[in-house]
Coordinates of C-alpha atoms in Angstrom, one line a residue:
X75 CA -3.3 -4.0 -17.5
X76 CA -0.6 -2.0 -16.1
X77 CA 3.2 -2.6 -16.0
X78 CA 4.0 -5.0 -13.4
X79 CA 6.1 -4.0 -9.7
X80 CA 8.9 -6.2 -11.5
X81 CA 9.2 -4.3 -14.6
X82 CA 7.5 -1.4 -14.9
X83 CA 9.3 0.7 -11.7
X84 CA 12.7 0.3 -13.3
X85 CA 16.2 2.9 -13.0
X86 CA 19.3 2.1 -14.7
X87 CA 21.6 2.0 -11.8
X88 CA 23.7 4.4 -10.8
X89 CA 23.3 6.8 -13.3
X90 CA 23.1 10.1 -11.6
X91 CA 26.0 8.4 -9.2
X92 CA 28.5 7.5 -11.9
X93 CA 30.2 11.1 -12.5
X94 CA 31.0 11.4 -9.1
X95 CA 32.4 7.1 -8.3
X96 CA 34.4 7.7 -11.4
X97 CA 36.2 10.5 -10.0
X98 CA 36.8 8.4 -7.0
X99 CA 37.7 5.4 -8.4
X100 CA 39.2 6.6 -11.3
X101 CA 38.2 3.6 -13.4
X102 CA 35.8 2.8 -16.1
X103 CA 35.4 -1.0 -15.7
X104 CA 35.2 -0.7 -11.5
X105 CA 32.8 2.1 -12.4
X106 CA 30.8 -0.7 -14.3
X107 CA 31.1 -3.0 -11.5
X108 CA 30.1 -0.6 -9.0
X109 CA 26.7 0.2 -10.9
X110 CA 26.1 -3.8 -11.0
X111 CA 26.6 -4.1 -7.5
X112 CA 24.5 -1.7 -6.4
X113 CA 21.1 -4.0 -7.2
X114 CA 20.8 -6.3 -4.3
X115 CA 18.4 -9.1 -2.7
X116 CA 19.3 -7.2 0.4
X117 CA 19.1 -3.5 -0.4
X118 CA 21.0 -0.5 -2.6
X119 CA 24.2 1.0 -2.1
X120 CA 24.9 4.6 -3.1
X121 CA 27.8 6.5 -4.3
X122 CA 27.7 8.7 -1.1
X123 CA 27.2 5.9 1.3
X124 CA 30.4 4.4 -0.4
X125 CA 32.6 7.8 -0.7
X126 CA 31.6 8.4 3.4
X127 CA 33.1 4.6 4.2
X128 CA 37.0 5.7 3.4
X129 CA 39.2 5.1 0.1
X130 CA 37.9 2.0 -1.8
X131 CA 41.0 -0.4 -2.5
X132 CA 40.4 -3.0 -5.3
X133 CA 40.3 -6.0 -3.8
X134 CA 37.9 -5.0 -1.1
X135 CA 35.9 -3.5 -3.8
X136 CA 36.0 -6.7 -5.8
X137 CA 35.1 -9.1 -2.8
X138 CA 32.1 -6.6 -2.4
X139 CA 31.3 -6.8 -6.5
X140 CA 31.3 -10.4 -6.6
X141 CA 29.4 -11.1 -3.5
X142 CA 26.5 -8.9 -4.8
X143 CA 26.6 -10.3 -7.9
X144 CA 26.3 -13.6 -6.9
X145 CA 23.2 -13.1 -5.4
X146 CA 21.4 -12.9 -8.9
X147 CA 20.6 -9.8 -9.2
X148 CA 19.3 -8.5 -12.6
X149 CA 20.3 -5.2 -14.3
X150 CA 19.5 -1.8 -13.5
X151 CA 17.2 -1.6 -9.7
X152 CA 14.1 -4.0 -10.4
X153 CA 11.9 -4.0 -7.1
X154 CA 13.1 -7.2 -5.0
X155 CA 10.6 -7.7 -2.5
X156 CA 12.0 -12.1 -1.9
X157 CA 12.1 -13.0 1.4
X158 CA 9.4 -10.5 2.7
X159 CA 6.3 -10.9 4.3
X160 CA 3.4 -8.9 3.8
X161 CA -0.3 -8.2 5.4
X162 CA -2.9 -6.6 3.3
X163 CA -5.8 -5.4 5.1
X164 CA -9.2 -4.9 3.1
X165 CA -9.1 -6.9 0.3
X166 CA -12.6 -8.9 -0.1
X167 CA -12.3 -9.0 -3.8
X168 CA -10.5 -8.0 -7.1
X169 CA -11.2 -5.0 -8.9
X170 CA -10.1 -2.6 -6.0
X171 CA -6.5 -1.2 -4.7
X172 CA -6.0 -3.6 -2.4
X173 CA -5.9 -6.2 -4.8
X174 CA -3.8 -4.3 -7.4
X175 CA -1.5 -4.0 -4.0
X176 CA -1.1 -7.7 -3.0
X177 CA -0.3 -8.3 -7.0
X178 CA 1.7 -6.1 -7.2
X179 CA 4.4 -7.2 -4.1
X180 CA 3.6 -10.8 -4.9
X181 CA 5.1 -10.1 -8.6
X182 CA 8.1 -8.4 -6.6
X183 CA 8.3 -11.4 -4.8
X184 CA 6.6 -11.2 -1.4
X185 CA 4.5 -13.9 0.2
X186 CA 0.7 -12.3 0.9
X187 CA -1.2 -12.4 3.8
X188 CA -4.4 -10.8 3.7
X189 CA -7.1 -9.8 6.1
X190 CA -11.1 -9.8 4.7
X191 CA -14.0 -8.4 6.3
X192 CA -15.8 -10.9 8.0
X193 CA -18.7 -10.4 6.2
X194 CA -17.6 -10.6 3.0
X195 CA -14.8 -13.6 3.8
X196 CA -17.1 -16.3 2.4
X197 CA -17.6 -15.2 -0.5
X198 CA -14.2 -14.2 -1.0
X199 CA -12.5 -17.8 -0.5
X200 CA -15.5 -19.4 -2.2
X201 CA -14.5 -17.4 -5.4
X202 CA -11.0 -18.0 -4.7
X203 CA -11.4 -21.7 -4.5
X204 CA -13.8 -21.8 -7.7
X205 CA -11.0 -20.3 -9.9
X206 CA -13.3 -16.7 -10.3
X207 CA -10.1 -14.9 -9.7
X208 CA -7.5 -16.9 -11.7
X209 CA -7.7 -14.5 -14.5
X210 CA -6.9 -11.4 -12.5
X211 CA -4.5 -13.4 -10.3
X212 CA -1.8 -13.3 -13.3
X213 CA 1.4 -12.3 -12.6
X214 CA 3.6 -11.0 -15.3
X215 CA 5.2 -13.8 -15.8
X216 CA 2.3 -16.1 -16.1
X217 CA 2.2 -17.6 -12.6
X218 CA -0.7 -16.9 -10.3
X219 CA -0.8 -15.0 -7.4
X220 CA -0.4 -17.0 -4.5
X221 CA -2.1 -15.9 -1.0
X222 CA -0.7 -17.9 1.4
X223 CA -3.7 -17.4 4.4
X224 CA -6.8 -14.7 3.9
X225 CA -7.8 -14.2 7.5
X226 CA -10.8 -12.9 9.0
X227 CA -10.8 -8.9 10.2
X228 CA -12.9 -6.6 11.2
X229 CA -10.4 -3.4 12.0
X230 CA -13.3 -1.4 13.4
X231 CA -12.8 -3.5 16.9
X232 CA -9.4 -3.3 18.3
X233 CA -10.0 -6.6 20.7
X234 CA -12.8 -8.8 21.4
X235 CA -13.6 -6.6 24.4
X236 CA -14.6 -3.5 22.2
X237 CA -17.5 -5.8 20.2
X238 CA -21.1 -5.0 21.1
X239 CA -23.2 -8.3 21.7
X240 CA -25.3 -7.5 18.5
X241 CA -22.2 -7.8 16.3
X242 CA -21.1 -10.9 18.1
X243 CA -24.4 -12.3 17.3
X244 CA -25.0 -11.1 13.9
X245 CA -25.4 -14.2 11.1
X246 CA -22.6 -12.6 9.5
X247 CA -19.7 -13.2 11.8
X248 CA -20.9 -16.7 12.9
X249 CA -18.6 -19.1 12.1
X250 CA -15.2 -17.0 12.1
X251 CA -13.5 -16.1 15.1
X252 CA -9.9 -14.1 16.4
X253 CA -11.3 -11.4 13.6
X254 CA -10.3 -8.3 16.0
X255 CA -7.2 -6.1 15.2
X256 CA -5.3 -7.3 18.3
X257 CA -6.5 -11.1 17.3
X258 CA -5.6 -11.5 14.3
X259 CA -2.4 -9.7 14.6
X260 CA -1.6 -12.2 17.4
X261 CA -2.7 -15.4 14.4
X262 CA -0.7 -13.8 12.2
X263 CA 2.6 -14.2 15.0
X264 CA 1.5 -17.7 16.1
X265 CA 1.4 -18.6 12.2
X266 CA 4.6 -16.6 10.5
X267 CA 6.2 -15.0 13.4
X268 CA 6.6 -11.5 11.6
X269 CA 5.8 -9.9 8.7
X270 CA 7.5 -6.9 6.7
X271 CA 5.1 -5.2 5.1
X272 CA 1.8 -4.0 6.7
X273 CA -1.0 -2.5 4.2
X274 CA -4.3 -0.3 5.6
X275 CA -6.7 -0.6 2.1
X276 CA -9.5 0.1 4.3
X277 CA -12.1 2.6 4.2
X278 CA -16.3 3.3 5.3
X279 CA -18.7 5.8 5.6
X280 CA -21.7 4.8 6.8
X281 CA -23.4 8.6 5.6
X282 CA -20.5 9.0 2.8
X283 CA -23.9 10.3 0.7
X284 CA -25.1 12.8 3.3
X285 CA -23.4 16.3 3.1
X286 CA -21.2 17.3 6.6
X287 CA -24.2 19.5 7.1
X288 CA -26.2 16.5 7.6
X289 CA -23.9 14.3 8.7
X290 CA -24.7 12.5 12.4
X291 CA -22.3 12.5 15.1
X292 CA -22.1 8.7 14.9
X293 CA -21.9 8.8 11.4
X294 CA -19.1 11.0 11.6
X295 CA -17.1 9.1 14.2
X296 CA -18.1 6.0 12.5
X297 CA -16.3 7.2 9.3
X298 CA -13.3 8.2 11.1
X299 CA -13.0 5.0 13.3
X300 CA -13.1 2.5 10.1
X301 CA -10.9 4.9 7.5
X302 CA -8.7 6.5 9.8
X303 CA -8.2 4.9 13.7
X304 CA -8.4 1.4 12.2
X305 CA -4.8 2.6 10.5
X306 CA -3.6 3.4 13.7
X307 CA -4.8 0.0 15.6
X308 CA -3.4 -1.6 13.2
X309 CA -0.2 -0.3 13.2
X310 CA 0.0 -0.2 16.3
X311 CA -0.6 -3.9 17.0
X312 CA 1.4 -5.3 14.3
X313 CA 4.6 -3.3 15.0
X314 CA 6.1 -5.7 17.6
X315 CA 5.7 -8.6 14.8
X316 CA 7.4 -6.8 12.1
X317 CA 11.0 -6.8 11.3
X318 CA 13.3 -3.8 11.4
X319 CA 13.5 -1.7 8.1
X320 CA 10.1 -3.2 7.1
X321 CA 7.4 -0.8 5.7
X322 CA 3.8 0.0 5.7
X323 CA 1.1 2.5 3.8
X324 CA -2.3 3.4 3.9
X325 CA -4.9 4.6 1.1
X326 CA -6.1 8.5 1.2
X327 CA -8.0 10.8 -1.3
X328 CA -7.4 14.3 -2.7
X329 CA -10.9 15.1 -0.6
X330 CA -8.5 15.4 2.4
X331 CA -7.6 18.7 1.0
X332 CA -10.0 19.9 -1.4
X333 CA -13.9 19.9 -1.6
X334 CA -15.1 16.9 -3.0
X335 CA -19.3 17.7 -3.5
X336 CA -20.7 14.3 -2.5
X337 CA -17.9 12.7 -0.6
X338 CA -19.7 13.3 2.9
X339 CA -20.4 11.5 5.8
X340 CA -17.2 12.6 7.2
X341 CA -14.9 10.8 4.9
X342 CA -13.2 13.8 3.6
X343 CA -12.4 14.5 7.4
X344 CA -11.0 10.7 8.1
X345 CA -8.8 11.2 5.2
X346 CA -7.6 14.3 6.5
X347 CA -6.8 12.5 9.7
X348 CA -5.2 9.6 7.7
X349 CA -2.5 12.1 6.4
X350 CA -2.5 13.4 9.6
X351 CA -1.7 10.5 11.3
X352 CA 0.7 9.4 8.8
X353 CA 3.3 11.8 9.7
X354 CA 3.3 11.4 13.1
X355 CA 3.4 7.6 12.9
X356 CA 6.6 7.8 11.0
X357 CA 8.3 9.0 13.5
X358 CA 6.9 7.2 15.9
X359 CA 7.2 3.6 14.5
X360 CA 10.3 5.0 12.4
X361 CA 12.0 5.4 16.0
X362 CA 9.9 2.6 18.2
X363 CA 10.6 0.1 15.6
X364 CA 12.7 1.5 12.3
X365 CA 9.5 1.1 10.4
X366 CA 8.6 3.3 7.6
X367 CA 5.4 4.8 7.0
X368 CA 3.8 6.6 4.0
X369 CA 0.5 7.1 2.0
X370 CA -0.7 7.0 -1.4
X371 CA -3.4 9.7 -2.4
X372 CA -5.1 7.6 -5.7
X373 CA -7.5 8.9 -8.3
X374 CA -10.7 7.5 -8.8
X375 CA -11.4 4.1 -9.0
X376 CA -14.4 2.3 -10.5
X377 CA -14.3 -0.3 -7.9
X378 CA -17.3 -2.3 -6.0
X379 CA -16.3 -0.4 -2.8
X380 CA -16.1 3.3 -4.3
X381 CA -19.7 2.8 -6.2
X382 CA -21.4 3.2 -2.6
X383 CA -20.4 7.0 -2.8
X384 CA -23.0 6.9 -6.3
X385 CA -21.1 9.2 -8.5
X386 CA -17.8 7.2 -8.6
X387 CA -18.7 7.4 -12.7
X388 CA -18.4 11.3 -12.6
X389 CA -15.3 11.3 -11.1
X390 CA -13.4 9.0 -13.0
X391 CA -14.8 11.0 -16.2
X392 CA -14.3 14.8 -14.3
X393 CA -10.4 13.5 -13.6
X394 CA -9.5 11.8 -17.2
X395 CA -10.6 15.2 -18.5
X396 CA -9.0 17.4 -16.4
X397 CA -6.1 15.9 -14.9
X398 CA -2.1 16.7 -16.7
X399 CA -2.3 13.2 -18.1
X400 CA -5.4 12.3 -19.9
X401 CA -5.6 8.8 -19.5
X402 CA -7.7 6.1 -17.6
X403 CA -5.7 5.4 -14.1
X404 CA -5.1 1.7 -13.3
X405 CA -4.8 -0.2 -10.1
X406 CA -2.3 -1.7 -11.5
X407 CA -0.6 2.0 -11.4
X408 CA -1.2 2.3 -7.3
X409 CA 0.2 -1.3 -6.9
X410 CA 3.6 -0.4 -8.8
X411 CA 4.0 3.0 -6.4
X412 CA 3.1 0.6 -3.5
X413 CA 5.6 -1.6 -4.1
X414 CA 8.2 0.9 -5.2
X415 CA 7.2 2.8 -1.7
X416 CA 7.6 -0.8 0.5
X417 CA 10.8 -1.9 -1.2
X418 CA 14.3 -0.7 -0.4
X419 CA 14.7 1.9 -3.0
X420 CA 12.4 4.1 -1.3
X421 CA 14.5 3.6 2.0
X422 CA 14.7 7.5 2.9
X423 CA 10.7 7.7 2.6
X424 CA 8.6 8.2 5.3
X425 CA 5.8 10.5 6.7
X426 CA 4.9 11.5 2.8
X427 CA 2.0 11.9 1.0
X428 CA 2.3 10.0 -2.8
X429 CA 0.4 11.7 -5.4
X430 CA -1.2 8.5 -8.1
X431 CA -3.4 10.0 -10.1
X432 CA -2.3 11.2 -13.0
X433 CA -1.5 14.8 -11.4
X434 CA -4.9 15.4 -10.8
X435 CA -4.0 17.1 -7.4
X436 CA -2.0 19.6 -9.3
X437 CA -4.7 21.5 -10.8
X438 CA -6.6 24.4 -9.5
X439 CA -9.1 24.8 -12.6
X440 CA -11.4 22.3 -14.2
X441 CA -10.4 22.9 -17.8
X442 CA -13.8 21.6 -19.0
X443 CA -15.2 24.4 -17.0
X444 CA -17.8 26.5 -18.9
X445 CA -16.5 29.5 -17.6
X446 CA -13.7 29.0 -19.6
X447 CA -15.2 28.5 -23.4
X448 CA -17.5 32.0 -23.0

C-alpha cells in the first residue's frame, strides 16, 4: 500500500520562507514560532502574506502563535481535511481511483459521500454490509473508512426529464430513485446542506475497443457525454451547495494528448475535452463560486473498470518499463495528489493538469523500443 494523505504528502514548514521572516523578524525563536503556526485546521499562512500585512509587533504575533497552536496542529503541513465534506462520484467498488480517492480524504479527515451507478449500487452496499471491503477500508491508523451515505447516480442524465422510458424501466434501476445529477445533488442539500469537495471518477465508452475510424456517432457522443459532460453537470449542479474555498477534480488520461492504439471509441477525445473543460471551469466556478478546479492525468490502472478496454495488462507493463520511475503505480499514489490537490496547501491551484504516473507523460521514446537495441 501506498503512503497515506496524512503522512505521506508531508513539508517541513516554512522552510523555503524562513531566510526571508528571519530578516523581518529578526528572531530565531519567533522564527520557530512562526513556522509552527503556519499548520492550521483552517488553512496556511505564508511569509509573503505576512510581510504584505505591515510590521509584525510581538504581542500580536504571539496572540496569533498561540491561537494556531491551540488548535492541535501537528508539525510540519500534514493534509487537514476535518470539518470538510466530500462527494465522490463513481465509486461502485474498491480496486479503482475512486476508491483510493475517498480513502485517501477520509484518512485526511473528511466525511465521504459517494455516488454509485445504479446498476452496480446493490452490489456495492451488499459488499459493504457483508464486511468484503473491511480490509481495504483501513486507514493508516487502523480505523476503517467510514462512508457516511453511498447514493444512487447515474451522471449520464442531468434530470429525470432527460431519461428515456427504456432506462426508466430497465430491471436495473427498479428500486432506486432521485439517481439523476440534478437529483441527487438536491438529496445531498436536503441531507448535509453543502459539501466541500466534489470528485468526477467517472468514465465510459461504449466502443472504447473500436478504432475512431470505426467509431459510431452515438458511440462517440456517448463517450463524451458519460467521461466528459457528466463533469460539467455535475459541477454545475453541485456548485450552489458547496462552500466557498472548497475544491473539486476530475480523472483524465495521457490519451488526451498522445496516441493511445486501442483506447477508441472516442475516449481519447472525452479526455481531451475533460482538460479542456477543466480550465475553463476554473475560472468560471473559481469566480461564480471561489471553487477550485483541477485534474489528475493517472497511469494505468489494473482496475475492474479499465479491463473493458482488454489490454489494460500491456499498458501497465509498456509504462513500468518505460516510464522515469520504474515502479508499479498505486492508487494509493492518485488518492495522496487528490487530497494534496483538495486541501489548502494547494490553495493557488486551479485549471491544471496533475501528471501521476510515474513521469510517464515525459517521454517521447519507448526505451524498450527495438529500434533502439539494432
Amino acid at each position: 500500500m501506498g503512503a497515506s494523505a496524512a503522512t505521506g504528502i508531508q513539508m517541513v514548514a516554512a522552510r523555503p520562507c524562513v531566510p526571508a521572516c528571519q530578516r523581518m523578524l529578526g528572531s530565531r525563536p519567533v522564527v520557530s514560532a512562526f513556522g509552527r503556526a503556519l499548520s492550521t485546521r483552517t488553512g496556511f499562512a505564508s511569509c509573503v502574506q505576512t510581510a504584505s500585512a505591515g510590521p509584525l509587533v510581538a504581542a500580536k504575533y504571539k496572540r496569533f502563535a498561540v491561537r494556531a497552536m491551540s488548535q492541535g496542529a501537528a508539525p510540519g503541513l500534514p493534509i487537514d481535511l476535518r470539518g470538510k465534506r466530500a462527494f465522490i462520484a463513481g465509486v461502485a467498488d474498491d480496486n479503482g481511483y475512486g476508491w483510493a480517492i475517498a480513502k485517501a480524504l477520509a484518512a485526511a479527515g473528511a466525511e465521504i459521500l459517494v455516488g454509485t451507478w445504479v446498476p452496480a449500487l446493490n452490489i456495492f452496499e451488499t459488499s459493504l454490509r457483508r464486511g468484503k471491503f473491511d480490509e481495504s477500508r483501513k486507514l493508516p491508523d487502523g480505523s476503517l473508512m467510514e462512508i457516511t451515505k453511498v447514493y444512487p447516480l447515474d451522471a449520464v442524465y442531468d434530470s429525470l426529464e432527460d431519461v428515456p422510458e427504456h432506462v426508466k424501466t430497465n430491471k436495473r434501476y427498479a428500486g432506486s430513485s432521485k439517481w439523476t445529477v440534478k437529483e441527487v445533488a438536491e438529496t445531498v442539500k436536503d441531507d448535509f446542506g453543502s459539501i466541500d469537495i466534489l470528485v468526477h471518477s467517472l468514465a465510459n465508452g461504449p466502443e472504447v475497443t473500436k478504432p475512431l475510424l470505426e467509431t459510431s456517432r452515438s458511440g462517440y457522443l456517448a463517450a463524451v457525454s458519460a467521461s466528459s459532460y457528466s463533469y460539467i453537470s455535475l459541477l454545475q449542479h453541485f456548485l450552489p451547495i458547496m462552500n466557498p474555498g472548497g475544491a473539486s477534480i476530475s480523472l483524465t488520461y495521457i490519451a488526451s494528448e498522445r496516441t493511445i492504439p486501442g483506447y477508441g471509441g472516442g475516449m481519447s477525445s472525452a479526455k481531451a475535452a475533460l482538460e479542456s473543460d477543466t480550465r475553463v471551469l476554473a475560472y468560471e466556478a473559481g469566480r461564480k463560486g471561489k471553487i477550485r478546479v483541477n485534474t489528475i492525468s493517472a497511469g494505468p490502472l489494473g482496475s475492474r473498470a479499465a479491463k473493458a478496454i482488454g489490454f489494460i495488462e500491456k499498458m501497465i507493463e509498456y509504462s513500468y518499463v518505460n516510464a522515469p520511475l520504474q515502479k508499479e503505480l498505486l492508487a494509493d499514489e492518485v488518492g495522496n495528489a487528490a487530497a494534496f490537490l483538495v486541501s489548502p496547501l494547494a490553495s493557488a491551484i486551479t485549471g491544471s493538469t496533475v501528471y501521476v504516473d510515474n513521469g510517464l507523460n515525459t517521454m517521447a521514446l519507448a526505451v524498450d523500443s527495438p529500434t533502439l537495441s539494432t
